[in-house]
PDB file of C-alpha atoms in Angstrom:
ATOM      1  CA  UNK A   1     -38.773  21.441 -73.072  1.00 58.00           C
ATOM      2  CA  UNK A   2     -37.883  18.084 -74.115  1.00 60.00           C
ATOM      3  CA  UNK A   3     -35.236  17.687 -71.103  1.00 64.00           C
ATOM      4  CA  UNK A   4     -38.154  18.076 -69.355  1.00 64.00           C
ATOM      5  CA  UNK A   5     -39.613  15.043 -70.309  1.00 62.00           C
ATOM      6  CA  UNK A   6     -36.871  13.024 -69.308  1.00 67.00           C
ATOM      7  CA  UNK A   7     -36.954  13.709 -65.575  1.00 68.00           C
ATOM      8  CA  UNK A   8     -37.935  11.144 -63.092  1.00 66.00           C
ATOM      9  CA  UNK A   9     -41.392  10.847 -63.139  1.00 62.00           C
ATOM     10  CA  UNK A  10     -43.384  10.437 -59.683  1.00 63.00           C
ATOM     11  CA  UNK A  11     -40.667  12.582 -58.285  1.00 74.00           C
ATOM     12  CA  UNK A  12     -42.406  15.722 -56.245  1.00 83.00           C
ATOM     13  CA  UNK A  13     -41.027  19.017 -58.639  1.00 86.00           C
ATOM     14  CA  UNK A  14     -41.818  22.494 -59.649  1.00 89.00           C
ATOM     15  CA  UNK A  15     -40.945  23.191 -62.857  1.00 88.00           C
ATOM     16  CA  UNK A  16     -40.792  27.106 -63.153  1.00 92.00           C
ATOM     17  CA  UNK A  17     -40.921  28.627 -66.539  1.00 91.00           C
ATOM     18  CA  UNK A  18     -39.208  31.874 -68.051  1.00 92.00           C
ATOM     19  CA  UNK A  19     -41.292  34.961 -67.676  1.00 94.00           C
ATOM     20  CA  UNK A  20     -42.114  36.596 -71.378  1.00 95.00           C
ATOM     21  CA  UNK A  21     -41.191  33.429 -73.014  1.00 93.00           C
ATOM     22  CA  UNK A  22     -43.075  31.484 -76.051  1.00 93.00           C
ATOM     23  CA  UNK A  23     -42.511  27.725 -76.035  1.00 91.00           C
ATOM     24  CA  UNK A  24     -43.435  26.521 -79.902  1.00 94.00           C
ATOM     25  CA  UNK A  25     -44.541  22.946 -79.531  1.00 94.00           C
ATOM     26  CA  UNK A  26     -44.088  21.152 -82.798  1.00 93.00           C
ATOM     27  CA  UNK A  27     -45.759  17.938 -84.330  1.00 93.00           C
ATOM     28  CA  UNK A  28     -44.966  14.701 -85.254  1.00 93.00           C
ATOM     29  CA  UNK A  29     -44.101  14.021 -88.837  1.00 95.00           C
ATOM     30  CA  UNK A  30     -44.612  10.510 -90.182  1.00 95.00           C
ATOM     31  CA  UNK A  31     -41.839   8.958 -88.806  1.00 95.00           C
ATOM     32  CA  UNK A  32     -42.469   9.875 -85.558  1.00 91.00           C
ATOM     33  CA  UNK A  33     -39.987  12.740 -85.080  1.00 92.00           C
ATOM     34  CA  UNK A  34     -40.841  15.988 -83.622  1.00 90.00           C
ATOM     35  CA  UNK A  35     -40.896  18.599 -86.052  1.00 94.00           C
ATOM     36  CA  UNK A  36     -41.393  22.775 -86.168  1.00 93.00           C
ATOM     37  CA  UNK A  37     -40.868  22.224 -82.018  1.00 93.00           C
ATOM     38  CA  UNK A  38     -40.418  20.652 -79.058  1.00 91.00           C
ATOM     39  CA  UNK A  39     -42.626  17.575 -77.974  1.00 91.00           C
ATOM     40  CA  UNK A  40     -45.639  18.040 -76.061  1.00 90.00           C
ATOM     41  CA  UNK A  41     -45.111  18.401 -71.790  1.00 85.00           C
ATOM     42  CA  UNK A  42     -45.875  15.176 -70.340  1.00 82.00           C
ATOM     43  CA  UNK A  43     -48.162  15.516 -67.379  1.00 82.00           C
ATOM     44  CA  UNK A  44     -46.194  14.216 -64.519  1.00 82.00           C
ATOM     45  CA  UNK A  45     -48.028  13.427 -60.594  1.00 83.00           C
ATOM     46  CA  UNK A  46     -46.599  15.756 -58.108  1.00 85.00           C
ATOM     47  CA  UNK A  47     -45.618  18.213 -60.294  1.00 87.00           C
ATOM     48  CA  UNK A  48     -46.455  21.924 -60.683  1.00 90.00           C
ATOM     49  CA  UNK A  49     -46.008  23.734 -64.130  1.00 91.00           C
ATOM     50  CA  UNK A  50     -45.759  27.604 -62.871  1.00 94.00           C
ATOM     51  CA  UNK A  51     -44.979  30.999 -65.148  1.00 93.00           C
ATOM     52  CA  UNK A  52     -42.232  32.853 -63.670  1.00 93.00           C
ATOM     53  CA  UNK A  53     -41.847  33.470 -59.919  1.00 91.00           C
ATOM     54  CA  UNK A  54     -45.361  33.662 -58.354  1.00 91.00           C
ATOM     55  CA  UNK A  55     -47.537  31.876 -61.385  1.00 92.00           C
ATOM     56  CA  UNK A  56     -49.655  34.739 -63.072  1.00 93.00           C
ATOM     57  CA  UNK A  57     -50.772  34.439 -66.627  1.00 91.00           C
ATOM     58  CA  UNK A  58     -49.265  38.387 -66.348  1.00 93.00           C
ATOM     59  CA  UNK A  59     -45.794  37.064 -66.597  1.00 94.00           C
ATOM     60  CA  UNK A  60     -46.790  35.932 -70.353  1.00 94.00           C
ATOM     61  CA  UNK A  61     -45.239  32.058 -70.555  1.00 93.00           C
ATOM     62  CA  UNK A  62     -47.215  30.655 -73.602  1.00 93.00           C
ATOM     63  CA  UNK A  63     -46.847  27.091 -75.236  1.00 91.00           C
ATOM     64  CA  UNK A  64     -47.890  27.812 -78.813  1.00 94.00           C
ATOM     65  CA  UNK A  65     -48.543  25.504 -81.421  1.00 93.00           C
ATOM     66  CA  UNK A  66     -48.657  21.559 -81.834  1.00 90.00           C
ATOM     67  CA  UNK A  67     -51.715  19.753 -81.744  1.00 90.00           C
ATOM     68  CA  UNK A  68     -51.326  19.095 -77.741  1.00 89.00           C
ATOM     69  CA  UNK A  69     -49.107  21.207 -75.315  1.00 89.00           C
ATOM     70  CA  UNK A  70     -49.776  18.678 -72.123  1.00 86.00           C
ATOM     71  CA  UNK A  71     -50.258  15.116 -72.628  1.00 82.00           C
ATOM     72  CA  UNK A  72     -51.086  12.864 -69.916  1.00 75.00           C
ATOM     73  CA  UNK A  73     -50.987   8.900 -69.527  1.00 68.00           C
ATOM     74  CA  UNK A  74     -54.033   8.875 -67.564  1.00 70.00           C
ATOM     75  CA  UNK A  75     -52.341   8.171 -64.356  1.00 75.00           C
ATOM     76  CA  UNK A  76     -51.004  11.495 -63.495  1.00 76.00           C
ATOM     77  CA  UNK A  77     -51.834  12.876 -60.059  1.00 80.00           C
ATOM     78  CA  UNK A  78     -51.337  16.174 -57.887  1.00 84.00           C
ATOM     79  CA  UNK A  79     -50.812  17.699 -61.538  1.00 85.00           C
ATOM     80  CA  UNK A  80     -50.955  22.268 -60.852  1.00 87.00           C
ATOM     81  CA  UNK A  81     -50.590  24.339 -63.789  1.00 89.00           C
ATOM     82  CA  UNK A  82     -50.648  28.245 -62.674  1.00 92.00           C
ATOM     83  CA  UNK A  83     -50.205  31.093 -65.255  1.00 91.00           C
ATOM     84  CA  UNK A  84     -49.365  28.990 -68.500  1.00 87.00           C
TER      85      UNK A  84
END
């Protein structure tokens, strides 16, 4: 997940995750580095987050753990999230 954070941002995308797949999500230790997982998603405009080919929760993606799974900057627009 973290390569996913270092895409372009404000670049139109579909970002398609694995079918039957749990994403841990860790936490930030007190240095600052992510620990037990990958960072948080970063909310990104005119993107859409989607679970395997057509988006159903069905397909089982899950981001578990972390305090946060998505964070946002507050400027994020046209942000979709189907079947995560």
């Amino acid at each position: 997940l973290d390569v996913l954070n270092q895409l372009p941002f404000n670049f139109p995308m579909i970002i398609r995750f694995c079918p039957n797949t749990v994403f841990l999500i860790g936490r930030q230790d007190i240095n600052g580095e992510w620990v037990d997982g990958d960072p948080p998603l970063f909310a990104r405009s005119r993107t859409t987050y989607i679970c395997g080919k057509y988006g159903s929760s069905e397909d089982n993606c899950i981001l578990q753990g972390g305090p946060n799974q998505f964070l946002g900057t507050g400027i994020a627009n046209e942000v979709e999230v189907k079947g995560i």
